CSV table of N, CA, C and O in Angstrom, one decimal:
chain,number,residue,atom,x,y,z
M,1,UNK,N,-1.4,1.2,4.7
M,1,UNK,CA,-2.4,1.0,3.6
M,1,UNK,C,-2.3,2.1,2.6
M,1,UNK,O,-2.4,1.8,1.4
M,2,UNK,N,-2.0,3.3,3.0
M,2,UNK,CA,-2.0,4.4,2.1
M,2,UNK,C,-0.6,5.0,1.9
M,2,UNK,O,-0.5,6.2,1.7
M,3,UNK,N,0.4,4.2,2.0
M,3,UNK,CA,1.8,4.7,1.9
M,3,UNK,C,2.0,5.0,0.4
M,3,UNK,O,2.0,4.1,-0.5
M,4,UNK,N,2.3,6.2,0.1
M,4,UNK,CA,2.6,6.6,-1.3
M,4,UNK,C,3.9,5.9,-1.8
M,4,UNK,O,3.9,5.5,-3.0
M,5,UNK,N,4.8,5.7,-0.9
M,5,UNK,CA,6.1,5.0,-1.3
M,5,UNK,C,5.7,3.5,-1.7
M,5,UNK,O,6.2,3.0,-2.7
M,6,UNK,N,4.9,2.9,-1.0
M,6,UNK,CA,4.5,1.5,-1.3
M,6,UNK,C,3.8,1.4,-2.6
M,6,UNK,O,4.0,0.6,-3.4
M,7,UNK,N,2.9,2.4,-2.8
M,7,UNK,CA,2.1,2.4,-4.0
M,7,UNK,C,3.0,2.6,-5.2
M,7,UNK,O,2.9,2.0,-6.3
M,8,UNK,N,4.0,3.5,-5.1
M,8,UNK,CA,5.0,3.8,-6.1
M,8,UNK,C,5.8,2.5,-6.4
M,8,UNK,O,6.0,2.2,-7.6
M,9,UNK,N,6.2,1.8,-5.4
M,9,UNK,CA,6.9,0.5,-5.6
M,9,UNK,C,6.1,-0.5,-6.3
M,9,UNK,O,6.5,-1.1,-7.3
M,10,UNK,N,4.9,-0.7,-5.8
M,10,UNK,CA,4.0,-1.8,-6.5
M,10,UNK,C,3.7,-1.4,-7.9
M,10,UNK,O,3.8,-2.2,-8.8
M,11,UNK,N,3.3,-0.1,-8.1
M,11,UNK,CA,3.0,0.3,-9.5
M,11,UNK,C,4.2,0.2,-10.4
M,11,UNK,O,4.0,-0.2,-11.6
M,12,UNK,N,5.3,0.6,-9.9
M,12,UNK,CA,6.5,0.6,-10.8
M,12,UNK,C,6.9,-0.9,-11.2
M,12,UNK,O,7.2,-1.2,-12.3
M,13,UNK,N,6.8,-1.8,-10.2
M,13,UNK,CA,7.1,-3.2,-10.5
M,13,UNK,C,6.1,-3.8,-11.4
M,13,UNK,O,6.4,-4.5,-12.4
M,14,UNK,N,4.8,-3.4,-11.2
M,14,UNK,CA,3.7,-3.9,-12.1
M,14,UNK,C,4.0,-3.5,-13.5
M,14,UNK,O,4.0,-4.3,-14.5
M,15,UNK,N,4.3,-2.2,-13.7
M,15,UNK,CA,4.5,-1.7,-15.1
M,15,UNK,C,5.7,-2.3,-15.7
M,15,UNK,O,5.8,-2.6,-16.9
M,16,UNK,N,6.8,-2.5,-14.9
M,16,UNK,CA,8.0,-3.0,-15.4
M,16,UNK,C,7.8,-4.5,-15.8
M,16,UNK,O,8.3,-4.9,-16.9
M,17,UNK,N,7.1,-5.3,-15.0
M,17,UNK,CA,6.9,-6.7,-15.4
M,17,UNK,C,6.0,-6.8,-16.7
M,17,UNK,O,6.4,-7.5,-17.6
M,18,UNK,N,5.0,-6.0,-16.7
M,18,UNK,CA,4.1,-6.0,-18.0
M,18,UNK,C,4.9,-5.5,-19.2
M,18,UNK,O,4.9,-6.1,-20.2
M,19,UNK,N,5.7,-4.5,-19.0
M,19,UNK,CA,6.5,-4.0,-20.1
M,19,UNK,C,7.5,-5.0,-20.6
M,19,UNK,O,7.6,-5.2,-21.8
M,20,UNK,N,8.3,-5.6,-19.7
M,20,UNK,CA,9.3,-6.6,-20.1
M,20,UNK,C,8.5,-7.8,-20.8
M,20,UNK,O,9.0,-8.3,-21.8
M,21,UNK,N,7.4,-8.2,-20.3
M,21,UNK,CA,6.7,-9.3,-20.8
M,21,UNK,C,6.2,-8.9,-22.2
M,21,UNK,O,6.2,-9.8,-23.1
M,22,UNK,N,5.8,-7.7,-22.5
M,22,UNK,CA,5.3,-7.3,-23.8
M,22,UNK,C,6.4,-7.3,-24.8
M,22,UNK,O,6.2,-7.6,-26.0
M,23,UNK,N,7.7,-7.0,-24.3
M,23,UNK,CA,8.8,-7.0,-25.2
M,23,UNK,C,9.4,-8.4,-25.4
M,23,UNK,O,9.6,-8.8,-26.6
M,24,UNK,N,9.6,-9.1,-24.4
M,24,UNK,CA,10.3,-10.4,-24.4
M,24,UNK,C,9.4,-11.6,-24.4
M,24,UNK,O,9.8,-12.7,-24.7
M,25,UNK,N,8.2,-11.4,-23.9
M,25,UNK,CA,7.3,-12.6,-23.7
M,25,UNK,C,6.0,-12.6,-24.5
M,25,UNK,O,5.0,-13.1,-24.0
M,26,UNK,N,6.1,-12.0,-25.7
M,26,UNK,CA,4.8,-11.9,-26.5
M,26,UNK,C,4.2,-13.3,-26.7
M,26,UNK,O,3.0,-13.4,-26.6
M,27,UNK,N,5.0,-14.3,-27.1
M,27,UNK,CA,4.4,-15.7,-27.3
M,27,UNK,C,3.6,-16.1,-26.0
M,27,UNK,O,2.5,-16.7,-26.1
M,28,UNK,N,4.2,-15.9,-24.9
M,28,UNK,CA,3.6,-16.3,-23.6
M,28,UNK,C,2.3,-15.5,-23.4
M,28,UNK,O,1.2,-16.1,-23.1
M,29,UNK,N,2.3,-14.2,-23.6
M,29,UNK,CA,1.1,-13.4,-23.5
M,29,UNK,C,0.0,-13.8,-24.5
M,29,UNK,O,-1.2,-13.9,-24.1
M,30,UNK,N,0.4,-14.1,-25.7
M,30,UNK,CA,-0.6,-14.6,-26.7
M,30,UNK,C,-1.3,-15.9,-26.3
M,30,UNK,O,-2.5,-16.1,-26.4
M,31,UNK,N,-0.5,-16.8,-25.7
M,31,UNK,CA,-1.0,-18.1,-25.2
M,31,UNK,C,-1.9,-17.9,-24.0
M,31,UNK,O,-3.0,-18.4,-23.9
M,32,UNK,N,-1.4,-17.1,-23.0
M,32,UNK,CA,-2.2,-16.9,-21.8
M,32,UNK,C,-3.5,-16.2,-22.0
M,32,UNK,O,-4.5,-16.6,-21.5
M,33,UNK,N,-3.5,-15.2,-22.9
M,33,UNK,CA,-4.7,-14.5,-23.2
M,33,UNK,C,-5.5,-15.0,-24.4
M,33,UNK,O,-6.5,-14.4,-24.8
M,34,UNK,N,-5.0,-16.0,-25.0
M,34,UNK,CA,-5.7,-16.7,-26.1
M,34,UNK,C,-6.0,-15.7,-27.2
M,34,UNK,O,-7.1,-15.6,-27.7
M,35,UNK,N,-4.9,-15.0,-27.6
M,35,UNK,CA,-5.0,-14.0,-28.7
M,35,UNK,C,-3.9,-14.2,-29.7
M,35,UNK,O,-2.8,-14.7,-29.3
M,36,UNK,N,-4.0,-13.8,-30.9
M,36,UNK,CA,-2.8,-13.9,-31.8
M,36,UNK,C,-1.8,-12.8,-31.4
M,36,UNK,O,-2.1,-11.8,-30.8
M,37,UNK,N,-0.5,-13.1,-31.7
M,37,UNK,CA,0.5,-12.1,-31.5
M,37,UNK,C,0.2,-10.8,-32.2
M,37,UNK,O,-0.4,-10.8,-33.3
M,38,UNK,N,0.6,-9.7,-31.7
M,38,UNK,CA,0.3,-8.4,-32.3
M,38,UNK,C,1.1,-8.3,-33.7
M,38,UNK,O,2.2,-8.8,-33.8
M,39,UNK,N,0.4,-7.7,-34.6
M,39,UNK,CA,1.0,-7.5,-35.9
M,39,UNK,C,0.8,-6.1,-36.4
M,39,UNK,O,-0.3,-5.6,-36.3
M,40,UNK,N,1.9,-5.4,-36.7
M,40,UNK,CA,3.3,-5.8,-36.6
M,40,UNK,C,3.7,-5.8,-35.1
M,40,UNK,O,3.2,-5.1,-34.3
M,41,UNK,N,4.8,-6.6,-34.8
M,41,UNK,CA,5.2,-6.7,-33.4
M,41,UNK,C,5.7,-5.3,-32.8
M,41,UNK,O,5.7,-5.2,-31.6
M,42,UNK,N,6.0,-4.4,-33.6
M,42,UNK,CA,6.4,-3.1,-33.1
M,42,UNK,C,5.4,-2.5,-32.1
M,42,UNK,O,5.7,-1.7,-31.2
M,43,UNK,N,4.1,-2.8,-32.4
M,43,UNK,CA,3.1,-2.2,-31.5
M,43,UNK,C,3.3,-2.7,-30.0
M,43,UNK,O,3.2,-1.9,-29.1
M,44,UNK,N,3.6,-3.9,-29.8
M,44,UNK,CA,3.8,-4.5,-28.5
M,44,UNK,C,5.1,-3.9,-28.0
M,44,UNK,O,5.3,-3.6,-26.8
M,45,UNK,N,6.2,-3.8,-28.9
M,45,UNK,CA,7.4,-3.3,-28.4
M,45,UNK,C,7.3,-1.9,-27.9
M,45,UNK,O,7.8,-1.5,-26.8
M,46,UNK,N,6.6,-1.0,-28.6
M,46,UNK,CA,6.4,0.4,-28.2
M,46,UNK,C,5.6,0.5,-26.9
M,46,UNK,O,5.9,1.3,-26.0
M,47,UNK,N,4.6,-0.4,-26.8
M,47,UNK,CA,3.8,-0.4,-25.5
M,47,UNK,C,4.7,-0.8,-24.4
M,47,UNK,O,4.6,-0.3,-23.2
M,48,UNK,N,5.5,-1.8,-24.6
M,48,UNK,CA,6.5,-2.3,-23.6
M,48,UNK,C,7.5,-1.2,-23.2
M,48,UNK,O,7.7,-1.0,-22.0
M,49,UNK,N,8.0,-0.5,-24.2
M,49,UNK,CA,8.9,0.6,-23.9
M,49,UNK,C,8.2,1.7,-23.1
M,49,UNK,O,8.8,2.2,-22.1
M,50,UNK,N,7.0,2.0,-23.5
M,50,UNK,CA,6.2,3.0,-22.7
M,50,UNK,C,6.0,2.6,-21.3
M,50,UNK,O,6.3,3.4,-20.4
M,51,UNK,N,5.7,1.3,-21.0
M,51,UNK,CA,5.5,0.9,-19.7
M,51,UNK,C,6.8,0.9,-18.9
M,51,UNK,O,6.8,1.2,-17.7
M,52,UNK,N,7.9,0.6,-19.5
M,52,UNK,CA,9.2,0.6,-18.8
M,52,UNK,C,9.5,2.1,-18.4
M,52,UNK,O,10.0,2.3,-17.3
M,53,UNK,N,9.2,3.0,-19.3
M,53,UNK,CA,9.5,4.4,-19.0
M,53,UNK,C,8.6,4.9,-17.8
M,53,UNK,O,9.1,5.6,-16.9
M,54,UNK,N,7.3,4.5,-17.8
M,54,UNK,CA,6.4,4.8,-16.7
M,54,UNK,C,7.0,4.2,-15.4
M,54,UNK,O,7.0,4.8,-14.4
M,55,UNK,N,7.4,2.9,-15.5
M,55,UNK,CA,8.0,2.2,-14.3
M,55,UNK,C,9.2,3.0,-13.8
M,55,UNK,O,9.3,3.2,-12.5
M,56,UNK,N,10.1,3.4,-14.6
M,56,UNK,CA,11.3,4.2,-14.2
M,56,UNK,C,10.8,5.5,-13.5
M,56,UNK,O,11.4,5.9,-12.5
M,57,UNK,N,9.8,6.1,-14.0
M,57,UNK,CA,9.3,7.3,-13.5
M,57,UNK,C,8.8,7.2,-12.0
M,57,UNK,O,8.8,8.2,-11.3
M,58,UNK,N,8.4,6.0,-11.7
M,58,UNK,CA,7.9,5.8,-10.3
M,58,UNK,C,9.0,5.9,-9.3
M,58,UNK,O,8.7,6.0,-8.1
M,59,UNK,N,10.3,6.0,-9.7
M,59,UNK,CA,11.4,6.3,-8.8
M,59,UNK,C,11.2,7.7,-8.1
M,59,UNK,O,11.6,7.9,-7.0
M,60,UNK,N,10.5,8.6,-8.8
M,60,UNK,CA,10.3,10.0,-8.3
M,60,UNK,C,9.4,9.9,-7.0
M,60,UNK,O,9.9,10.3,-5.9
M,61,UNK,N,8.2,9.3,-7.1
M,61,UNK,CA,7.4,9.3,-5.9
M,61,UNK,C,7.9,8.3,-4.9
M,61,UNK,O,7.6,8.4,-3.7
M,62,UNK,N,8.7,7.3,-5.3
M,62,UNK,CA,9.3,6.3,-4.4
M,62,UNK,C,10.3,7.0,-3.5
M,62,UNK,O,10.3,6.9,-2.3
M,63,UNK,N,11.1,7.8,-4.1
M,63,UNK,CA,12.2,8.5,-3.4
M,63,UNK,C,11.7,9.8,-2.6
M,63,UNK,O,12.2,10.1,-1.5
M,64,UNK,N,10.7,10.4,-3.2
M,64,UNK,CA,10.2,11.7,-2.6
M,64,UNK,C,8.6,11.6,-2.6
M,64,UNK,O,8.0,12.4,-3.3
M,65,UNK,N,8.0,10.7,-1.8
M,65,UNK,CA,6.6,10.5,-2.0
M,65,UNK,C,5.7,11.8,-1.6
M,65,UNK,O,4.6,11.9,-2.2
M,66,UNK,N,6.2,12.6,-0.8
M,66,UNK,CA,5.4,13.8,-0.4
M,66,UNK,C,5.8,15.1,-1.1
M,66,UNK,O,5.1,16.1,-1.0
M,67,UNK,N,6.7,15.0,-2.1
M,67,UNK,CA,7.1,16.1,-2.8
M,67,UNK,C,6.0,16.4,-3.9
M,67,UNK,O,5.2,15.6,-4.2
M,68,UNK,N,6.0,17.7,-4.3
M,68,UNK,CA,5.1,18.1,-5.4
M,68,UNK,C,5.3,17.2,-6.6
M,68,UNK,O,4.3,16.8,-7.2
M,69,UNK,N,6.5,17.0,-7.0
M,69,UNK,CA,6.8,16.1,-8.2
M,69,UNK,C,6.3,14.7,-8.0
M,69,UNK,O,5.7,14.1,-8.9
M,70,UNK,N,6.6,14.1,-6.8
M,70,UNK,CA,6.1,12.8,-6.5
M,70,UNK,C,4.6,12.6,-6.6
M,70,UNK,O,4.1,11.7,-7.2
M,71,UNK,N,4.0,13.5,-5.9
M,71,UNK,CA,2.5,13.5,-5.9
M,71,UNK,C,1.9,13.7,-7.3
M,71,UNK,O,1.0,13.1,-7.7
M,72,UNK,N,2.5,14.6,-8.1
M,72,UNK,CA,2.0,14.9,-9.4
M,72,UNK,C,2.2,13.7,-10.3
M,72,UNK,O,1.3,13.3,-11.1
M,73,UNK,N,3.3,13.0,-10.2
M,73,UNK,CA,3.5,11.7,-10.9
M,73,UNK,C,2.5,10.7,-10.6
M,73,UNK,O,1.9,10.0,-11.5
M,74,UNK,N,2.2,10.5,-9.3
M,74,UNK,CA,1.2,9.6,-8.9
M,74,UNK,C,-0.2,9.9,-9.4
M,74,UNK,O,-0.9,9.0,-9.8
M,75,UNK,N,-0.5,11.2,-9.4
M,75,UNK,CA,-1.8,11.6,-9.9
M,75,UNK,C,-1.9,11.3,-11.4
M,75,UNK,O,-2.9,10.7,-11.9
M,76,UNK,N,-0.8,11.6,-12.2
M,76,UNK,CA,-0.8,11.4,-13.6
M,76,UNK,C,-0.9,9.9,-14.0
M,76,UNK,O,-1.6,9.5,-14.9
M,77,UNK,N,-0.1,9.1,-13.3
M,77,UNK,CA,0.1,7.7,-13.7
M,77,UNK,C,-0.9,6.8,-13.0
M,77,UNK,O,-1.2,5.7,-13.5
M,78,UNK,N,-1.5,7.3,-11.9
M,78,UNK,CA,-2.4,6.4,-11.1
M,78,UNK,C,-3.9,6.7,-11.6
M,78,UNK,O,-4.3,6.0,-12.5
M,79,UNK,N,-4.5,7.6,-10.9
M,79,UNK,CA,-5.9,7.9,-11.3
M,79,UNK,C,-6.1,8.2,-12.7
M,79,UNK,O,-7.1,7.7,-13.3
M,80,UNK,N,-5.3,9.0,-13.3
M,80,UNK,CA,-5.5,9.4,-14.7
M,80,UNK,C,-5.1,8.3,-15.7
M,80,UNK,O,-6.0,7.8,-16.4
M,81,UNK,N,-3.9,7.9,-15.8
M,81,UNK,CA,-3.5,6.9,-16.8
M,81,UNK,C,-4.1,5.5,-16.5
M,81,UNK,O,-4.7,4.9,-17.3
M,82,UNK,N,-3.8,5.0,-15.3
M,82,UNK,CA,-4.3,3.6,-15.0
M,82,UNK,C,-5.9,3.6,-14.9
M,82,UNK,O,-6.5,2.6,-15.3
M,83,UNK,N,-6.5,4.7,-14.4
M,83,UNK,CA,-7.9,4.8,-14.4
M,83,UNK,C,-8.5,4.8,-15.8
M,83,UNK,O,-9.4,4.1,-16.2
M,84,UNK,N,-7.9,5.6,-16.7
M,84,UNK,CA,-8.3,5.6,-18.1
M,84,UNK,C,-8.1,4.3,-18.8
M,84,UNK,O,-8.9,3.8,-19.6
M,85,UNK,N,-6.9,3.6,-18.5
M,85,UNK,CA,-6.6,2.3,-19.0
M,85,UNK,C,-7.7,1.3,-18.6
M,85,UNK,O,-8.1,0.5,-19.4
M,86,UNK,N,-8.1,1.3,-17.4
M,86,UNK,CA,-9.1,0.4,-16.9
M,86,UNK,C,-10.4,0.6,-17.6
M,86,UNK,O,-11.0,-0.4,-18.1
M,87,UNK,N,-10.8,1.8,-17.8
M,87,UNK,CA,-12.0,2.1,-18.5
M,87,UNK,C,-11.9,1.7,-20.0
M,87,UNK,O,-12.9,1.1,-20.5
M,88,UNK,N,-10.7,2.0,-20.6
M,88,UNK,CA,-10.5,1.6,-22.0
M,88,UNK,C,-10.7,0.1,-22.2
M,88,UNK,O,-11.3,-0.4,-23.1
M,89,UNK,N,-10.0,-0.7,-21.3
M,89,UNK,CA,-10.1,-2.2,-21.3
M,89,UNK,C,-11.6,-2.6,-21.2
M,89,UNK,O,-12.1,-3.5,-21.9
M,90,UNK,N,-12.3,-2.0,-20.2
M,90,UNK,CA,-13.7,-2.4,-20.0
M,90,UNK,C,-14.6,-2.1,-21.2
M,90,UNK,O,-15.3,-2.9,-21.7
M,91,UNK,N,-14.4,-0.9,-21.8
M,91,UNK,CA,-15.2,-0.5,-22.9
M,91,UNK,C,-14.8,-1.3,-24.1
M,91,UNK,O,-15.7,-1.7,-24.9
M,92,UNK,N,-13.6,-1.6,-24.3
M,92,UNK,CA,-13.2,-2.5,-25.4
M,92,UNK,C,-13.8,-3.8,-25.4
M,92,UNK,O,-14.2,-4.4,-26.4
M,93,UNK,N,-13.9,-4.4,-24.2
M,93,UNK,CA,-14.6,-5.7,-24.0
M,93,UNK,C,-16.1,-5.6,-24.3
M,93,UNK,O,-16.6,-6.4,-25.0
M,94,UNK,N,-16.7,-4.5,-23.9
M,94,UNK,CA,-18.2,-4.4,-24.1
M,94,UNK,C,-18.5,-4.0,-25.6
M,94,UNK,O,-19.3,-4.6,-26.2
M,95,UNK,N,-17.7,-3.0,-26.1
M,95,UNK,CA,-18.1,-2.5,-27.4
M,95,UNK,C,-17.5,-3.4,-28.6
M,95,UNK,O,-18.1,-3.7,-29.5
M,96,UNK,N,-16.2,-3.8,-28.4
M,96,UNK,CA,-15.5,-4.5,-29.5
M,96,UNK,C,-15.4,-6.0,-29.2
M,96,UNK,O,-14.8,-6.7,-30.0
M,97,UNK,N,-15.9,-6.4,-28.1
M,97,UNK,CA,-15.9,-7.8,-27.7
M,97,UNK,C,-14.5,-8.4,-27.6
M,97,UNK,O,-14.2,-9.5,-28.1
M,98,UNK,N,-13.6,-7.6,-27.0
M,98,UNK,CA,-12.2,-8.1,-26.8
M,98,UNK,C,-12.3,-9.3,-25.9
M,98,UNK,O,-13.3,-9.5,-25.1
M,99,UNK,N,-11.2,-10.1,-25.8
M,99,UNK,CA,-11.3,-11.3,-25.0
M,99,UNK,C,-11.6,-11.0,-23.5
M,99,UNK,O,-11.1,-10.0,-23.0
M,100,UNK,N,-12.3,-11.9,-22.9
M,100,UNK,CA,-12.7,-11.7,-21.5
M,100,UNK,C,-11.4,-11.6,-20.6
M,100,UNK,O,-11.4,-11.0,-19.6
M,101,UNK,N,-10.4,-12.3,-21.0
M,101,UNK,CA,-9.1,-12.3,-20.3
M,101,UNK,C,-8.5,-10.9,-20.1
M,101,UNK,O,-7.8,-10.7,-19.2
M,102,UNK,N,-8.8,-10.0,-21.1
M,102,UNK,CA,-8.3,-8.7,-21.0
M,102,UNK,C,-8.9,-7.9,-19.8
M,102,UNK,O,-8.3,-6.9,-19.4
M,103,UNK,N,-10.0,-8.4,-19.2
M,103,UNK,CA,-10.6,-7.8,-18.1
M,103,UNK,C,-9.6,-7.9,-16.9
M,103,UNK,O,-9.8,-7.1,-15.9
M,104,UNK,N,-8.7,-8.8,-16.9
M,104,UNK,CA,-7.6,-8.8,-15.9
M,104,UNK,C,-6.9,-7.5,-15.8
M,104,UNK,O,-6.6,-7.0,-14.7
M,105,UNK,N,-6.6,-6.9,-16.9
M,105,UNK,CA,-5.9,-5.6,-17.0
M,105,UNK,C,-6.9,-4.5,-16.5
M,105,UNK,O,-6.4,-3.6,-15.8
M,106,UNK,N,-8.1,-4.6,-16.8
M,106,UNK,CA,-9.1,-3.6,-16.3
M,106,UNK,C,-9.1,-3.6,-14.8
M,106,UNK,O,-9.1,-2.6,-14.2
M,107,UNK,N,-9.1,-4.8,-14.3
M,107,UNK,CA,-9.2,-5.0,-12.8
M,107,UNK,C,-7.9,-4.5,-12.1
M,107,UNK,O,-8.0,-3.8,-11.1
M,108,UNK,N,-6.8,-4.9,-12.7
M,108,UNK,CA,-5.5,-4.6,-12.0
M,108,UNK,C,-5.2,-3.1,-12.2
M,108,UNK,O,-4.8,-2.4,-11.2
M,109,UNK,N,-5.4,-2.5,-13.4
M,109,UNK,CA,-5.2,-1.1,-13.5
M,109,UNK,C,-6.2,-0.3,-12.7
M,109,UNK,O,-5.9,0.7,-12.1
M,110,UNK,N,-7.5,-0.7,-12.7
M,110,UNK,CA,-8.5,-0.1,-11.9
M,110,UNK,C,-8.2,-0.1,-10.4
M,110,UNK,O,-8.4,0.9,-9.7
M,111,UNK,N,-7.7,-1.2,-9.9
M,111,UNK,CA,-7.4,-1.4,-8.5
M,111,UNK,C,-6.2,-0.4,-8.1
M,111,UNK,O,-6.3,0.3,-7.1
M,112,UNK,N,-5.2,-0.4,-9.0
M,112,UNK,CA,-4.1,0.5,-8.7
M,112,UNK,C,-4.5,2.0,-8.8
M,112,UNK,O,-4.0,2.8,-8.0
M,113,UNK,N,-5.4,2.3,-9.7
M,113,UNK,CA,-5.9,3.7,-9.8
M,113,UNK,C,-6.6,4.1,-8.6
M,113,UNK,O,-6.4,5.2,-8.1
M,114,UNK,N,-7.5,3.2,-8.1
M,114,UNK,CA,-8.3,3.5,-6.9
M,114,UNK,C,-7.5,3.6,-5.7
M,114,UNK,O,-7.7,4.5,-4.8
M,115,UNK,N,-6.5,2.7,-5.5
M,115,UNK,CA,-5.6,2.7,-4.4
M,115,UNK,C,-4.8,4.0,-4.4
M,115,UNK,O,-4.7,4.6,-3.3
M,116,UNK,N,-4.3,4.4,-5.5
M,116,UNK,CA,-3.5,5.6,-5.6
M,116,UNK,C,-4.4,6.8,-5.3
M,116,UNK,O,-4.0,7.7,-4.5
M,117,UNK,N,-5.6,6.8,-5.9
M,117,UNK,CA,-6.5,8.0,-5.6
M,117,UNK,C,-6.8,8.1,-4.1
M,117,UNK,O,-6.7,9.2,-3.5
M,118,UNK,N,-7.1,7.0,-3.5
M,118,UNK,CA,-7.4,7.0,-2.0
M,118,UNK,C,-6.2,7.5,-1.2
M,118,UNK,O,-6.4,8.3,-0.3
M,119,UNK,N,-5.1,7.0,-1.6
M,119,UNK,CA,-3.9,7.4,-0.9
M,119,UNK,C,-3.6,8.9,-1.0
M,119,UNK,O,-3.2,9.6,-0.1
M,120,UNK,N,-3.7,9.4,-2.3
M,120,UNK,CA,-3.5,10.8,-2.5
M,120,UNK,C,-4.5,11.7,-1.8
M,120,UNK,O,-4.1,12.7,-1.2
M,121,UNK,N,-5.7,11.3,-1.8
M,121,UNK,CA,-6.7,12.1,-1.1
M,121,UNK,C,-6.6,12.0,0.4
M,121,UNK,O,-6.8,13.0,1.1
M,122,UNK,N,-6.2,10.9,0.9
M,122,UNK,CA,-6.0,10.7,2.4
M,122,UNK,C,-4.8,11.4,3.0
M,122,UNK,O,-4.7,11.6,4.2
M,123,UNK,N,-3.8,11.7,2.1
M,123,UNK,CA,-2.6,12.3,2.6
M,123,UNK,C,-2.4,13.7,2.1
M,123,UNK,O,-1.3,14.3,2.1
M,124,UNK,N,-3.5,14.4,1.7
M,124,UNK,CA,-3.5,15.8,1.3
M,124,UNK,C,-3.0,16.6,2.5
M,124,UNK,O,-3.4,16.4,3.6
M,125,UNK,N,-2.3,17.6,2.1
M,125,UNK,CA,-1.9,18.6,3.1
M,125,UNK,C,-2.9,19.7,3.0
M,125,UNK,O,-3.3,20.1,2.0
M,126,UNK,N,-3.1,20.3,4.2
M,126,UNK,CA,-4.1,21.5,4.2
M,126,UNK,C,-3.5,22.6,3.4
M,126,UNK,O,-2.2,22.8,3.4
M,127,UNK,N,-4.3,23.4,2.7
M,127,UNK,CA,-3.9,24.5,1.9
M,127,UNK,C,-3.4,25.6,2.8
M,127,UNK,O,-4.0,25.9,3.9
M,128,UNK,N,-2.4,26.3,2.4
M,128,UNK,CA,-1.9,27.5,3.1
M,128,UNK,C,-2.8,28.7,2.7
M,128,UNK,O,-3.2,28.8,1.6
M,129,UNK,N,-2.9,29.5,3.7
M,129,UNK,CA,-3.7,30.7,3.4
M,129,UNK,C,-2.9,31.9,3.2
M,129,UNK,O,-1.8,32.1,3.6
């Protein structure tokens, strides 16, 4: 349940799928989420590229889940980035009335953030004295 390697794999695949879809599947995303395509399209392209870079970075904790670098990546991209993303999607819905369908991203990002946080906290190593 709290395998850091599994979390890295799931999170990496999630970010890769969303990233590729933002670059190659914008018409599909616009239809599914009932929103107009982003204008200019470069905004979606850059977000997709960002997500692909984040996905590639998950190779670090996948290969070395207990290393300092692997754990640091999971902290940065899980509780921090995905947690902040979930909050941003939720606030955007409440404050700017973004489409209710965007709450799917709040839920998925939030779930991954909490899963990662729980795993990182449950696999802490005791501090050396």
